Coordinates of N, CA and C in Angstrom, one line a residue:
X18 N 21.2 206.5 71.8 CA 21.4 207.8 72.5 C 20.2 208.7 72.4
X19 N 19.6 208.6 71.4 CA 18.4 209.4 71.1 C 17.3 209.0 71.7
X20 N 16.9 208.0 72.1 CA 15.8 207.5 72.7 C 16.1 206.5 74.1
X21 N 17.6 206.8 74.3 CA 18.3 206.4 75.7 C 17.8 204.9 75.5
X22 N 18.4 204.0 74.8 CA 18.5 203.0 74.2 C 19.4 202.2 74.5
X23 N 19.6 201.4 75.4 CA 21.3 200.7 75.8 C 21.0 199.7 74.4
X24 N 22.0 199.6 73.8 CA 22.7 198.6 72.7 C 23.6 198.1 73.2
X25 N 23.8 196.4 73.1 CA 25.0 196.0 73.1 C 26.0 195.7 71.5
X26 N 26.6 195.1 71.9 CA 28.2 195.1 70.9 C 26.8 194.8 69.5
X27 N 26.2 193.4 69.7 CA 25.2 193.0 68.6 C 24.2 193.7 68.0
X28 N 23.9 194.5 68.8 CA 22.8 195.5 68.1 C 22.8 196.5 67.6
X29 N 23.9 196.8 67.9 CA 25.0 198.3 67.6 C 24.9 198.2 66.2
X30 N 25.5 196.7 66.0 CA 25.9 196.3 64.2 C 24.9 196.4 63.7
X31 N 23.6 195.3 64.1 CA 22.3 195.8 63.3 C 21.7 196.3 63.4
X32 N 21.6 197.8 64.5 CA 21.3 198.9 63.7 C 21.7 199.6 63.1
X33 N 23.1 199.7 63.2 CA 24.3 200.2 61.9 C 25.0 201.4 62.6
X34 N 24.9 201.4 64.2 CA 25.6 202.3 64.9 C 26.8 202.1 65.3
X35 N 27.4 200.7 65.2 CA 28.6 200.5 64.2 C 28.5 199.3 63.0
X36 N 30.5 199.4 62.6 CA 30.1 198.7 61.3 C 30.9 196.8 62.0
X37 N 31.3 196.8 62.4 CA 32.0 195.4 63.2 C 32.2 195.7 64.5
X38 N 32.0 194.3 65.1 CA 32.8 193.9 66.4 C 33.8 193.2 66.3
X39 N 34.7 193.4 66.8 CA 36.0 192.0 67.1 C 36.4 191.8 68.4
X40 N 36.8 190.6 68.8 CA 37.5 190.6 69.9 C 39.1 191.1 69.8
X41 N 39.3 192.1 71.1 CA 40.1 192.5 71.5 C 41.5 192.2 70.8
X42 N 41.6 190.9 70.6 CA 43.0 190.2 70.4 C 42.9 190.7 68.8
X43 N 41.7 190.7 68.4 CA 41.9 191.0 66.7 C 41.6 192.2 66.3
X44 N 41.5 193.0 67.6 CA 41.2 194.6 66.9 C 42.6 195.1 66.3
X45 N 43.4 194.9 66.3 CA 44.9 195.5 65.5 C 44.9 195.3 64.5
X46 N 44.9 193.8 64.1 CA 45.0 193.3 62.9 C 43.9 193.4 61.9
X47 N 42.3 193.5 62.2 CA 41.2 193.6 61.4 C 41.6 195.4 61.4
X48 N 41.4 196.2 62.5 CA 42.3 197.7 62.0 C 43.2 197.7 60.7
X49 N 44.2 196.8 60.6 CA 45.4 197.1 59.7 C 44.3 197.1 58.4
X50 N 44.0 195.5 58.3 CA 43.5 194.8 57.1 C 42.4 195.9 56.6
X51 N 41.6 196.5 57.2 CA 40.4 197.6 57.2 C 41.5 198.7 56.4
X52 N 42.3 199.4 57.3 CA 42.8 200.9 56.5 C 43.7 199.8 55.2
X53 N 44.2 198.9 54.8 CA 45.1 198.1 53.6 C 43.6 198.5 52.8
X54 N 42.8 198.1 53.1 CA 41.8 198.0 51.9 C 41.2 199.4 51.7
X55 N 41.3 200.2 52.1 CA 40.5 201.6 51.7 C 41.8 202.1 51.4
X56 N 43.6 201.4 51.2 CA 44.4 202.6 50.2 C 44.1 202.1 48.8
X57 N 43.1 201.0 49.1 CA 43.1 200.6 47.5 C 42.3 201.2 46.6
X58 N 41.2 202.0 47.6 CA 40.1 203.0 46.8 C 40.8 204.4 45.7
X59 N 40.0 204.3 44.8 CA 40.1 205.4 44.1 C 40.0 206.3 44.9
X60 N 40.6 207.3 45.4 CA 40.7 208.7 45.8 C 39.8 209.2 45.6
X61 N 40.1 210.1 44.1 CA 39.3 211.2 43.7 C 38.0 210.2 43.4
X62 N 37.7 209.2 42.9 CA 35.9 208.9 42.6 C 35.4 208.7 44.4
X63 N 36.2 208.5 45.4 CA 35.5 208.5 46.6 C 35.0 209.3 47.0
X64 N 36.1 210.6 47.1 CA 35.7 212.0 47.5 C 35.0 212.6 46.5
X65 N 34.4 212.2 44.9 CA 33.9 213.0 44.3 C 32.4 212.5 44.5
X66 N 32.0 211.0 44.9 CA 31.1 210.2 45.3 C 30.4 211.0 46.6
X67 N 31.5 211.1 47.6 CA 31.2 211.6 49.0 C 30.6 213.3 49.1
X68 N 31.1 213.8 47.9 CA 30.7 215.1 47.6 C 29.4 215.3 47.2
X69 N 29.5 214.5 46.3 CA 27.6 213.9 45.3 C 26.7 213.4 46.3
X70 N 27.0 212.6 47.3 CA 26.0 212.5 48.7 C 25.7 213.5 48.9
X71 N 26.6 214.2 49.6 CA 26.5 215.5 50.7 C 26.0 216.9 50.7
X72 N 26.2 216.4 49.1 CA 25.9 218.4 48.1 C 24.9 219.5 49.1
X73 N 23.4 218.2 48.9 CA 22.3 218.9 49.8 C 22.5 219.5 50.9
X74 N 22.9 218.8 51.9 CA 23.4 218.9 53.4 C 24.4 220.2 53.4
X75 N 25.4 220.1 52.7 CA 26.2 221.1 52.6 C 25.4 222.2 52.3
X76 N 24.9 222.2 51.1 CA 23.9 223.5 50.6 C 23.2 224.1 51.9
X77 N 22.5 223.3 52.6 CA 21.2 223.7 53.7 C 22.6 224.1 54.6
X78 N 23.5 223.2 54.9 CA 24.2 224.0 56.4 C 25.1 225.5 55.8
X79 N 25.4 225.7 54.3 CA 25.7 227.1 53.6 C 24.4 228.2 53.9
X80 N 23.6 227.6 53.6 CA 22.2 228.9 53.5 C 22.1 229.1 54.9
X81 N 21.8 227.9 55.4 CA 21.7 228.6 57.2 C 22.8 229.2 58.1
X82 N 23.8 229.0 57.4 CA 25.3 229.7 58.6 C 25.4 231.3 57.7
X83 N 24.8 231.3 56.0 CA 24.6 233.0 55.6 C 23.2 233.5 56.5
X84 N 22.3 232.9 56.7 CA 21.1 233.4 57.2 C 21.6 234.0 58.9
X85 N 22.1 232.8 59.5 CA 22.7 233.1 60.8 C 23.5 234.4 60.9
X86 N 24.5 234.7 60.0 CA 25.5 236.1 59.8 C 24.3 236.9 59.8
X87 N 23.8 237.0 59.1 CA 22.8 238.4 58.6 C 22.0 238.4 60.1
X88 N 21.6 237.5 60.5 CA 20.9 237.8 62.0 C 22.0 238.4 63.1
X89 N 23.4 237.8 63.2 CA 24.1 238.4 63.9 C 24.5 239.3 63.6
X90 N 25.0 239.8 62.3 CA 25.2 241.3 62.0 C 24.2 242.5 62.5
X91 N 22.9 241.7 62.2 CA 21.8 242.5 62.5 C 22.2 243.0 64.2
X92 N 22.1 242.2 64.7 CA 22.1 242.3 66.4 C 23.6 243.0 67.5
X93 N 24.6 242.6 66.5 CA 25.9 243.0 67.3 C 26.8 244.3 66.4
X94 N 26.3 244.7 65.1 CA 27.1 245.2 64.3 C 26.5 247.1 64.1

């Protein structure tokens, strides 16, 4: 999408813009089998994992949404 790039089903996977293909007939059942195996994940170490990724991102989109208020306060208040 970024560089208006047509991908088909194959390329999608190897560039990692998705994670599988299936045919049609087996999308229900690789679905089920898919959500069966992530109730088996630890919870809390996923979401405490997924937090430990993200921290940065979070931080930069916190500083910038306080920096943004203080610009709109500035302008509308």
């Amino acid at each position: 999408m970024l560089l208006a790039e047509v991908f088909t089903p194959d390329n999608a996977v190897e560039t990692g813009f998705l994670d599988l293909v299936v045919a049609e007939s087996e999308l229900m059942p690789t679905a089920i089998a898919f959500a069966q195996s992530l109730s088996n994940l630890n919870a809390g170490a996923h979401s405490a994992s997924k937090k430990r990724l993200r921290a940065d991102v979070l931080a930069a989109i916190r500083e910038g949404l306080a920096k943004d208020f203080i610009g709109w306060e500035k302008q509308f208040v």
